[in-house]
Amino acid sequence: MPEVAGDDEGGSVLSIIGKILDIFYPRRCAICDKVLPVNEKYLCQGCEKLLKYTGEEYCLRCGRPVDDRQEYCPSCQGKEVSFCSGRSLFLYDTVLKESIIRFKYHGRQEYAAFYAKEMYQAFKKWIRQICPDALIPVPIHKARYRKRGYNQAEVLARELGKCSDIPVLTEYLVRGKNTLPQKELSERERLQNLNGAFYVRKMTQELYKNLNCVIIIDDIYTTGSTVEACARVLREEGIRKVYFLCISTGRGL
Ligand SMILES: [Zn+2]
Ligand SMILES: [Zn+2]
């Protein structure tokens, strides 16, 4: 029957294209970066066991793992923040560190599909309860964007948007100041460094004036100063509820 034959043909053409792409751009394991066997899409089997998760005991504010029955991690206790709460999926250990460095600085944008799939699977219920209007990736400065060619948080947010069917706003929040890399600074210096770094693009203000609830997307949650700086700007814009989702975080300090 011609229709069936046509369908088969379409399918096989796609799978041939897929196979050709696999030869020129082989899929790599998001953890060890080795080329994957054809039947694996994201990780090699050995690497699955290396992943460590933040787990079920987490700070109700920042999502970092806490000791039994503590509601908040020590660094969130008694602290006022602009966001409601947030979650991160993996513990930031050497395994995740290497993966995220390649994702962020060495062009491995493809890892985003793996991170997003895992994050969505783990936090689907949480996301549905929040019911956000949009996902907002933490922006990078345009000079850094030009140099790197992409913003890892934006790539991740797009993948999360595909999984969850939630719109992703990439032109709304902007990083106006090319800040120093945060990792070399203390928490106090981080906040100063980020002071005035983000703003909402004027021409998008009217278009998105009805935003009520959003999730900020980033790769790593460290001291929380980046998320806080973004959340503060979004709250000033009138967004009532701001949450965040990150790939990875360390233990509560
Ligand atoms: Zn691997
Ligand atoms: Zn906390």
PDB file of C-alpha atoms and ligand atoms in Angstrom:
ATOM      1  CA  MET A   1       0.000   0.000   0.000  1.00  0.00           C
ATOM      2  CA  PRO A   2       1.442   3.310  -1.112  1.00  0.00           C
ATOM      3  CA  GLU A   3       0.621   5.277   2.079  1.00  0.00           C
ATOM      4  CA  VAL A   4       2.326   2.765   4.327  1.00  0.00           C
ATOM      5  CA  ALA A   5       5.306   2.573   1.983  1.00  0.00           C
ATOM      6  CA  GLY A   6       5.465   6.387   2.046  1.00  0.00           C
ATOM      7  CA  ASP A   7       5.477   6.428   5.854  1.00  0.00           C
ATOM      8  CA  ASP A   8       8.191   3.825   6.018  1.00  0.00           C
ATOM      9  CA  GLU A   9      10.234   5.759   3.549  1.00  0.00           C
ATOM     10  CA  GLY A  10       9.874   8.958   5.608  1.00  0.00           C
ATOM     11  CA  GLY A  11      10.909   7.106   8.747  1.00  0.00           C
ATOM     12  CA  SER A  12      13.912   5.475   7.151  1.00  0.00           C
ATOM     13  CA  VAL A  13      15.076   8.729   5.552  1.00  0.00           C
ATOM     14  CA  LEU A  14      15.005  10.318   9.015  1.00  0.00           C
ATOM     15  CA  SER A  15      16.826   7.432  10.562  1.00  0.00           C
ATOM     16  CA  ILE A  16      19.457   7.524   7.783  1.00  0.00           C
ATOM     17  CA  ILE A  17      19.942  11.249   8.406  1.00  0.00           C
ATOM     18  CA  GLY A  18      20.217  10.435  12.113  1.00  0.00           C
ATOM     19  CA  LYS A  19      22.861   7.802  11.412  1.00  0.00           C
ATOM     20  CA  ILE A  20      24.852  10.147   9.166  1.00  0.00           C
ATOM     21  CA  LEU A  21      24.727  12.840  11.851  1.00  0.00           C
ATOM     22  CA  ASP A  22      25.910  10.273  14.389  1.00  0.00           C
ATOM     23  CA  ILE A  23      28.956   9.576  12.230  1.00  0.00           C
ATOM     24  CA  PHE A  24      29.933  13.230  11.822  1.00  0.00           C
ATOM     25  CA  TYR A  25      28.686  14.438  15.191  1.00  0.00           C
ATOM     26  CA  PRO A  26      28.674  11.390  17.422  1.00  0.00           C
ATOM     27  CA  ARG A  27      26.684  11.678  20.624  1.00  0.00           C
ATOM     28  CA  ARG A  28      28.863  11.923  23.670  1.00  0.00           C
ATOM     29  CA  CYS A  29      28.304  10.892  27.250  1.00  0.00           C
ATOM     30  CA  ALA A  30      27.396  13.997  29.280  1.00  0.00           C
ATOM     31  CA  ILE A  31      29.586  12.790  32.120  1.00  0.00           C
ATOM     32  CA  CYS A  32      32.793  11.270  30.675  1.00  0.00           C
ATOM     33  CA  ASP A  33      32.493  12.778  27.162  1.00  0.00           C
ATOM     34  CA  LYS A  34      33.285   9.478  25.415  1.00  0.00           C
ATOM     35  CA  VAL A  35      31.435   8.735  22.172  1.00  0.00           C
ATOM     36  CA  LEU A  36      28.301   6.775  23.045  1.00  0.00           C
ATOM     37  CA  PRO A  37      27.321   3.384  21.669  1.00  0.00           C
ATOM     38  CA  VAL A  38      24.469   3.750  19.131  1.00  0.00           C
ATOM     39  CA  ASN A  39      21.803   2.532  21.548  1.00  0.00           C
ATOM     40  CA  GLU A  40      22.640   5.108  24.245  1.00  0.00           C
ATOM     41  CA  LYS A  41      21.396   8.669  23.970  1.00  0.00           C
ATOM     42  CA  TYR A  42      22.755  10.615  26.933  1.00  0.00           C
ATOM     43  CA  LEU A  43      25.118   8.621  29.154  1.00  0.00           C
ATOM     44  CA  CYS A  44      27.223   5.491  29.045  1.00  0.00           C
ATOM     45  CA  GLN A  45      26.107   2.868  31.523  1.00  0.00           C
ATOM     46  CA  GLY A  46      29.102   3.159  33.817  1.00  0.00           C
ATOM     47  CA  CYS A  47      28.581   6.887  34.253  1.00  0.00           C
ATOM     48  CA  GLU A  48      24.977   6.580  35.398  1.00  0.00           C
ATOM     49  CA  LYS A  49      26.262   5.185  38.679  1.00  0.00           C
ATOM     50  CA  LEU A  50      28.558   8.156  39.227  1.00  0.00           C
ATOM     51  CA  LEU A  51      25.732  10.666  39.529  1.00  0.00           C
ATOM     52  CA  LYS A  52      24.961  11.989  42.992  1.00  0.00           C
ATOM     53  CA  TYR A  53      21.650  13.719  43.662  1.00  0.00           C
ATOM     54  CA  THR A  54      20.727  16.410  46.169  1.00  0.00           C
ATOM     55  CA  GLY A  55      18.197  13.932  47.584  1.00  0.00           C
ATOM     56  CA  GLU A  56      15.063  14.147  49.689  1.00  0.00           C
ATOM     57  CA  GLU A  57      16.390  16.165  52.618  1.00  0.00           C
ATOM     58  CA  TYR A  58      16.824  19.655  51.256  1.00  0.00           C
ATOM     59  CA  CYS A  59      16.600  23.267  52.381  1.00  0.00           C
ATOM     60  CA  LEU A  60      13.069  24.546  51.775  1.00  0.00           C
ATOM     61  CA  ARG A  61      14.476  27.799  50.466  1.00  0.00           C
ATOM     62  CA  CYS A  62      17.563  27.059  48.365  1.00  0.00           C
ATOM     63  CA  GLY A  63      17.230  23.308  47.824  1.00  0.00           C
ATOM     64  CA  ARG A  64      20.694  22.400  49.102  1.00  0.00           C
ATOM     65  CA  PRO A  65      20.925  19.157  51.019  1.00  0.00           C
ATOM     66  CA  VAL A  66      20.522  19.559  54.778  1.00  0.00           C
ATOM     67  CA  ASP A  67      20.894  17.268  57.764  1.00  0.00           C
ATOM     68  CA  ASP A  68      17.815  15.441  59.035  1.00  0.00           C
ATOM     69  CA  ARG A  69      14.712  17.441  59.766  1.00  0.00           C
ATOM     70  CA  GLN A  70      16.234  20.874  59.289  1.00  0.00           C
ATOM     71  CA  GLU A  71      13.903  23.170  57.397  1.00  0.00           C
ATOM     72  CA  TYR A  72      16.564  25.573  56.197  1.00  0.00           C
ATOM     73  CA  CYS A  73      20.287  25.276  55.576  1.00  0.00           C
ATOM     74  CA  PRO A  74      22.498  27.428  57.841  1.00  0.00           C
ATOM     75  CA  SER A  75      23.070  30.050  55.142  1.00  0.00           C
ATOM     76  CA  CYS A  76      19.319  30.516  54.547  1.00  0.00           C
ATOM     77  CA  GLN A  77      18.365  30.777  58.197  1.00  0.00           C
ATOM     78  CA  GLY A  78      17.231  34.278  59.051  1.00  0.00           C
ATOM     79  CA  LYS A  79      18.082  35.596  55.592  1.00  0.00           C
ATOM     80  CA  GLU A  80      15.646  37.651  53.520  1.00  0.00           C
ATOM     81  CA  VAL A  81      15.645  36.777  49.842  1.00  0.00           C
ATOM     82  CA  SER A  82      13.668  37.900  46.815  1.00  0.00           C
ATOM     83  CA  PHE A  83      12.838  34.426  45.503  1.00  0.00           C
ATOM     84  CA  CYS A  84      10.310  31.969  46.956  1.00  0.00           C
ATOM     85  CA  SER A  85      12.405  28.808  46.656  1.00  0.00           C
ATOM     86  CA  GLY A  86      14.422  26.714  44.236  1.00  0.00           C
ATOM     87  CA  ARG A  87      15.761  23.277  43.485  1.00  0.00           C
ATOM     88  CA  SER A  88      18.923  21.792  42.006  1.00  0.00           C
ATOM     89  CA  LEU A  89      19.216  18.205  40.892  1.00  0.00           C
ATOM     90  CA  PHE A  90      22.810  17.006  41.208  1.00  0.00           C
ATOM     91  CA  LEU A  91      25.375  17.420  43.921  1.00  0.00           C
ATOM     92  CA  TYR A  92      28.246  19.537  42.669  1.00  0.00           C
ATOM     93  CA  ASP A  93      31.128  17.099  43.009  1.00  0.00           C
ATOM     94  CA  THR A  94      34.139  16.572  40.724  1.00  0.00           C
ATOM     95  CA  VAL A  95      32.072  14.439  38.330  1.00  0.00           C
ATOM     96  CA  LEU A  96      29.476  17.173  37.783  1.00  0.00           C
ATOM     97  CA  LYS A  97      32.090  19.907  37.814  1.00  0.00           C
ATOM     98  CA  GLU A  98      33.914  18.408  34.824  1.00  0.00           C
ATOM     99  CA  SER A  99      30.632  17.909  32.976  1.00  0.00           C
ATOM    100  CA  ILE A 100      29.440  21.466  33.572  1.00  0.00           C
ATOM    101  CA  ILE A 101      32.822  22.962  32.587  1.00  0.00           C
ATOM    102  CA  ARG A 102      32.580  21.235  29.193  1.00  0.00           C
ATOM    103  CA  PHE A 103      28.930  22.285  28.860  1.00  0.00           C
ATOM    104  CA  LYS A 104      29.713  25.880  29.728  1.00  0.00           C
ATOM    105  CA  TYR A 105      33.101  26.604  28.206  1.00  0.00           C
ATOM    106  CA  HIS A 106      33.900  23.897  25.661  1.00  0.00           C
ATOM    107  CA  GLY A 107      30.925  23.863  23.363  1.00  0.00           C
ATOM    108  CA  ARG A 108      29.128  20.784  24.677  1.00  0.00           C
ATOM    109  CA  GLN A 109      25.695  22.352  24.362  1.00  0.00           C
ATOM    110  CA  GLU A 110      24.259  18.920  23.646  1.00  0.00           C
ATOM    111  CA  TYR A 111      24.565  18.014  27.354  1.00  0.00           C
ATOM    112  CA  ALA A 112      21.600  20.334  27.995  1.00  0.00           C
ATOM    113  CA  ALA A 113      19.212  17.695  26.655  1.00  0.00           C
ATOM    114  CA  PHE A 114      20.426  15.260  29.304  1.00  0.00           C
ATOM    115  CA  TYR A 115      20.363  17.758  32.178  1.00  0.00           C
ATOM    116  CA  ALA A 116      16.911  19.026  31.211  1.00  0.00           C
ATOM    117  CA  LYS A 117      15.414  15.562  30.838  1.00  0.00           C
ATOM    118  CA  GLU A 118      16.679  14.565  34.297  1.00  0.00           C
ATOM    119  CA  MET A 119      15.650  17.857  35.893  1.00  0.00           C
ATOM    120  CA  TYR A 120      12.181  17.699  34.422  1.00  0.00           C
ATOM    121  CA  GLN A 121      11.714  14.104  35.478  1.00  0.00           C
ATOM    122  CA  ALA A 122      12.759  14.871  39.050  1.00  0.00           C
ATOM    123  CA  PHE A 123      10.911  18.180  39.460  1.00  0.00           C
ATOM    124  CA  LYS A 124       7.865  17.720  37.247  1.00  0.00           C
ATOM    125  CA  LYS A 125       5.484  17.793  40.210  1.00  0.00           C
ATOM    126  CA  TRP A 126       7.143  20.844  41.745  1.00  0.00           C
ATOM    127  CA  ILE A 127       7.012  22.704  38.422  1.00  0.00           C
ATOM    128  CA  ARG A 128       3.342  21.828  37.925  1.00  0.00           C
ATOM    129  CA  GLN A 129       2.455  23.075  41.400  1.00  0.00           C
ATOM    130  CA  ILE A 130       4.250  26.354  40.771  1.00  0.00           C
ATOM    131  CA  CYS A 131       2.570  26.645  37.373  1.00  0.00           C
ATOM    132  CA  PRO A 132       4.990  29.294  36.033  1.00  0.00           C
ATOM    133  CA  ASP A 133       4.179  31.675  33.174  1.00  0.00           C
ATOM    134  CA  ALA A 134       7.728  31.445  31.862  1.00  0.00           C
ATOM    135  CA  LEU A 135      11.281  30.169  32.298  1.00  0.00           C
ATOM    136  CA  ILE A 136      13.949  32.895  32.406  1.00  0.00           C
ATOM    137  CA  PRO A 137      17.588  31.881  31.909  1.00  0.00           C
ATOM    138  CA  VAL A 138      20.238  33.873  33.790  1.00  0.00           C
ATOM    139  CA  PRO A 139      21.629  36.123  31.028  1.00  0.00           C
ATOM    140  CA  ILE A 140      25.297  36.590  30.223  1.00  0.00           C
ATOM    141  CA  HIS A 141      26.798  39.855  28.987  1.00  0.00           C
ATOM    142  CA  LYS A 142      26.756  40.318  25.217  1.00  0.00           C
ATOM    143  CA  ALA A 143      30.564  40.495  25.050  1.00  0.00           C
ATOM    144  CA  ARG A 144      30.782  37.103  26.744  1.00  0.00           C
ATOM    145  CA  TYR A 145      28.028  35.766  24.494  1.00  0.00           C
ATOM    146  CA  ARG A 146      29.957  36.793  21.395  1.00  0.00           C
ATOM    147  CA  LYS A 147      33.121  35.149  22.685  1.00  0.00           C
ATOM    148  CA  ARG A 148      31.482  31.909  23.816  1.00  0.00           C
ATOM    149  CA  GLY A 149      28.869  31.706  21.093  1.00  0.00           C
ATOM    150  CA  TYR A 150      26.051  30.705  23.433  1.00  0.00           C
ATOM    151  CA  ASN A 151      24.642  31.139  26.909  1.00  0.00           C
ATOM    152  CA  GLN A 152      24.562  27.780  28.675  1.00  0.00           C
ATOM    153  CA  ALA A 153      21.617  28.785  30.892  1.00  0.00           C
ATOM    154  CA  GLU A 154      19.636  29.724  27.785  1.00  0.00           C
ATOM    155  CA  VAL A 155      20.437  26.417  26.068  1.00  0.00           C
ATOM    156  CA  LEU A 156      19.321  24.582  29.202  1.00  0.00           C
ATOM    157  CA  ALA A 157      16.145  26.674  29.537  1.00  0.00           C
ATOM    158  CA  ARG A 158      15.202  25.913  25.928  1.00  0.00           C
ATOM    159  CA  GLU A 159      15.524  22.187  26.568  1.00  0.00           C
ATOM    160  CA  LEU A 160      13.472  22.509  29.752  1.00  0.00           C
ATOM    161  CA  GLY A 161      10.913  24.495  27.793  1.00  0.00           C
ATOM    162  CA  LYS A 162      10.647  21.637  25.296  1.00  0.00           C
ATOM    163  CA  CYS A 163      10.111  19.063  28.065  1.00  0.00           C
ATOM    164  CA  SER A 164       7.591  21.136  30.011  1.00  0.00           C
ATOM    165  CA  ASP A 165       5.865  23.199  27.321  1.00  0.00           C
ATOM    166  CA  ILE A 166       6.546  26.376  29.284  1.00  0.00           C
ATOM    167  CA  PRO A 167       7.582  29.492  27.300  1.00  0.00           C
ATOM    168  CA  VAL A 168      11.233  30.549  27.581  1.00  0.00           C
ATOM    169  CA  LEU A 169      11.981  34.287  27.703  1.00  0.00           C
ATOM    170  CA  THR A 170      15.493  35.022  26.474  1.00  0.00           C
ATOM    171  CA  GLU A 171      15.138  38.696  25.558  1.00  0.00           C
ATOM    172  CA  TYR A 172      13.503  39.930  28.749  1.00  0.00           C
ATOM    173  CA  LEU A 173      16.154  39.916  31.463  1.00  0.00           C
ATOM    174  CA  VAL A 174      19.500  41.371  30.389  1.00  0.00           C
ATOM    175  CA  ARG A 175      22.971  41.473  31.900  1.00  0.00           C
ATOM    176  CA  GLY A 176      24.158  45.014  31.382  1.00  0.00           C
ATOM    177  CA  LYS A 177      27.433  44.796  33.258  1.00  0.00           C
ATOM    178  CA  ASN A 178      30.222  42.441  32.264  1.00  0.00           C
ATOM    179  CA  THR A 179      30.897  41.284  35.818  1.00  0.00           C
ATOM    180  CA  LEU A 180      33.991  39.505  37.114  1.00  0.00           C
ATOM    181  CA  PRO A 181      33.741  35.709  37.257  1.00  0.00           C
ATOM    182  CA  GLN A 182      31.927  34.985  40.512  1.00  0.00           C
ATOM    183  CA  LYS A 183      33.919  31.947  41.512  1.00  0.00           C
ATOM    184  CA  GLU A 184      36.916  33.922  42.789  1.00  0.00           C
ATOM    185  CA  LEU A 185      34.857  36.171  45.052  1.00  0.00           C
ATOM    186  CA  SER A 186      33.466  35.941  48.582  1.00  0.00           C
ATOM    187  CA  GLU A 187      29.687  36.058  49.095  1.00  0.00           C
ATOM    188  CA  ARG A 188      29.820  39.763  50.007  1.00  0.00           C
ATOM    189  CA  GLU A 189      31.976  40.567  46.981  1.00  0.00           C
ATOM    190  CA  ARG A 190      29.657  38.544  44.753  1.00  0.00           C
ATOM    191  CA  LEU A 191      26.689  40.676  45.734  1.00  0.00           C
ATOM    192  CA  GLN A 192      28.648  43.883  45.166  1.00  0.00           C
ATOM    193  CA  ASN A 193      29.899  42.566  41.835  1.00  0.00           C
ATOM    194  CA  LEU A 194      26.321  41.904  40.733  1.00  0.00           C
ATOM    195  CA  ASN A 195      24.890  45.165  42.007  1.00  0.00           C
ATOM    196  CA  GLY A 196      23.029  46.688  39.063  1.00  0.00           C
ATOM    197  CA  ALA A 197      24.224  43.940  36.709  1.00  0.00           C
ATOM    198  CA  PHE A 198      20.758  42.882  35.539  1.00  0.00           C
ATOM    199  CA  TYR A 199      17.816  44.812  34.175  1.00  0.00           C
ATOM    200  CA  VAL A 200      14.632  44.186  32.236  1.00  0.00           C
ATOM    201  CA  ARG A 201      14.800  45.268  28.603  1.00  0.00           C
ATOM    202  CA  LYS A 202      12.541  48.308  28.199  1.00  0.00           C
ATOM    203  CA  MET A 203      10.947  47.247  24.924  1.00  0.00           C
ATOM    204  CA  THR A 204       9.785  43.930  26.460  1.00  0.00           C
ATOM    205  CA  GLN A 205       8.277  45.483  29.605  1.00  0.00           C
ATOM    206  CA  GLU A 206       4.888  46.199  28.105  1.00  0.00           C
ATOM    207  CA  LEU A 207       4.702  42.864  26.299  1.00  0.00           C
ATOM    208  CA  TYR A 208       5.317  40.841  29.467  1.00  0.00           C
ATOM    209  CA  LYS A 209       3.630  43.097  32.013  1.00  0.00           C
ATOM    210  CA  ASN A 210       1.238  40.330  33.053  1.00  0.00           C
ATOM    211  CA  LEU A 211       3.931  37.920  34.226  1.00  0.00           C
ATOM    212  CA  ASN A 212       3.008  36.698  37.673  1.00  0.00           C
ATOM    213  CA  CYS A 213       5.232  33.704  38.318  1.00  0.00           C
ATOM    214  CA  VAL A 214       8.539  32.646  36.720  1.00  0.00           C
ATOM    215  CA  ILE A 215      11.374  30.179  37.208  1.00  0.00           C
ATOM    216  CA  ILE A 216      14.959  31.421  36.797  1.00  0.00           C
ATOM    217  CA  ILE A 217      17.194  28.832  35.108  1.00  0.00           C
ATOM    218  CA  ASP A 218      20.934  28.509  35.757  1.00  0.00           C
ATOM    219  CA  ASP A 219      23.650  25.865  35.754  1.00  0.00           C
ATOM    220  CA  ILE A 220      25.062  26.020  39.298  1.00  0.00           C
ATOM    221  CA  TYR A 221      23.679  27.358  42.566  1.00  0.00           C
ATOM    222  CA  THR A 222      26.636  28.357  44.747  1.00  0.00           C
ATOM    223  CA  THR A 223      25.997  31.178  47.235  1.00  0.00           C
ATOM    224  CA  GLY A 224      22.772  32.153  45.503  1.00  0.00           C
ATOM    225  CA  SER A 225      23.886  35.718  44.795  1.00  0.00           C
ATOM    226  CA  THR A 226      23.266  35.469  41.034  1.00  0.00           C
ATOM    227  CA  VAL A 227      19.749  34.077  41.498  1.00  0.00           C
ATOM    228  CA  GLU A 228      19.085  36.705  44.177  1.00  0.00           C
ATOM    229  CA  ALA A 229      20.261  39.573  41.943  1.00  0.00           C
ATOM    230  CA  CYS A 230      18.008  38.353  39.091  1.00  0.00           C
ATOM    231  CA  ALA A 231      15.046  37.715  41.392  1.00  0.00           C
ATOM    232  CA  ARG A 232      15.309  41.191  42.896  1.00  0.00           C
ATOM    233  CA  VAL A 233      15.051  42.813  39.473  1.00  0.00           C
ATOM    234  CA  LEU A 234      12.130  40.591  38.471  1.00  0.00           C
ATOM    235  CA  ARG A 235      10.265  41.354  41.698  1.00  0.00           C
ATOM    236  CA  GLU A 236      10.794  45.083  41.171  1.00  0.00           C
ATOM    237  CA  GLU A 237       9.206  44.573  37.783  1.00  0.00           C
ATOM    238  CA  GLY A 238       6.071  43.358  39.560  1.00  0.00           C
ATOM    239  CA  ILE A 239       6.474  39.586  39.171  1.00  0.00           C
ATOM    240  CA  ARG A 240       5.043  38.273  42.409  1.00  0.00           C
ATOM    241  CA  LYS A 241       6.572  34.811  42.551  1.00  0.00           C
ATOM    242  CA  VAL A 242      10.101  33.970  41.459  1.00  0.00           C
ATOM    243  CA  TYR A 243      11.581  30.483  41.753  1.00  0.00           C
ATOM    244  CA  PHE A 244      14.754  28.942  40.392  1.00  0.00           C
ATOM    245  CA  LEU A 245      15.992  25.647  38.981  1.00  0.00           C
ATOM    246  CA  CYS A 246      19.661  24.704  38.601  1.00  0.00           C
ATOM    247  CA  ILE A 247      21.500  21.631  37.403  1.00  0.00           C
ATOM    248  CA  SER A 248      23.716  21.369  40.427  1.00  0.00           C
ATOM    249  CA  THR A 249      24.498  22.709  43.895  1.00  0.00           C
ATOM    250  CA  GLY A 250      26.915  22.094  46.742  1.00  0.00           C
ATOM    251  CA  ARG A 251      26.018  21.152  50.297  1.00  0.00           C
ATOM    252  CA  GLY A 252      24.570  23.858  52.561  1.00  0.00           C
ATOM    253  CA  LEU A 253      27.349  25.728  54.359  1.00  0.00           C
TER     254      LEU A 253
HETATM  255 ZN    ZN B   1      30.322   8.130  30.364  1.00  0.00          ZN
HETATM  256 ZN    ZN B   2      19.220  27.046  52.019  1.00  0.00          ZN
END
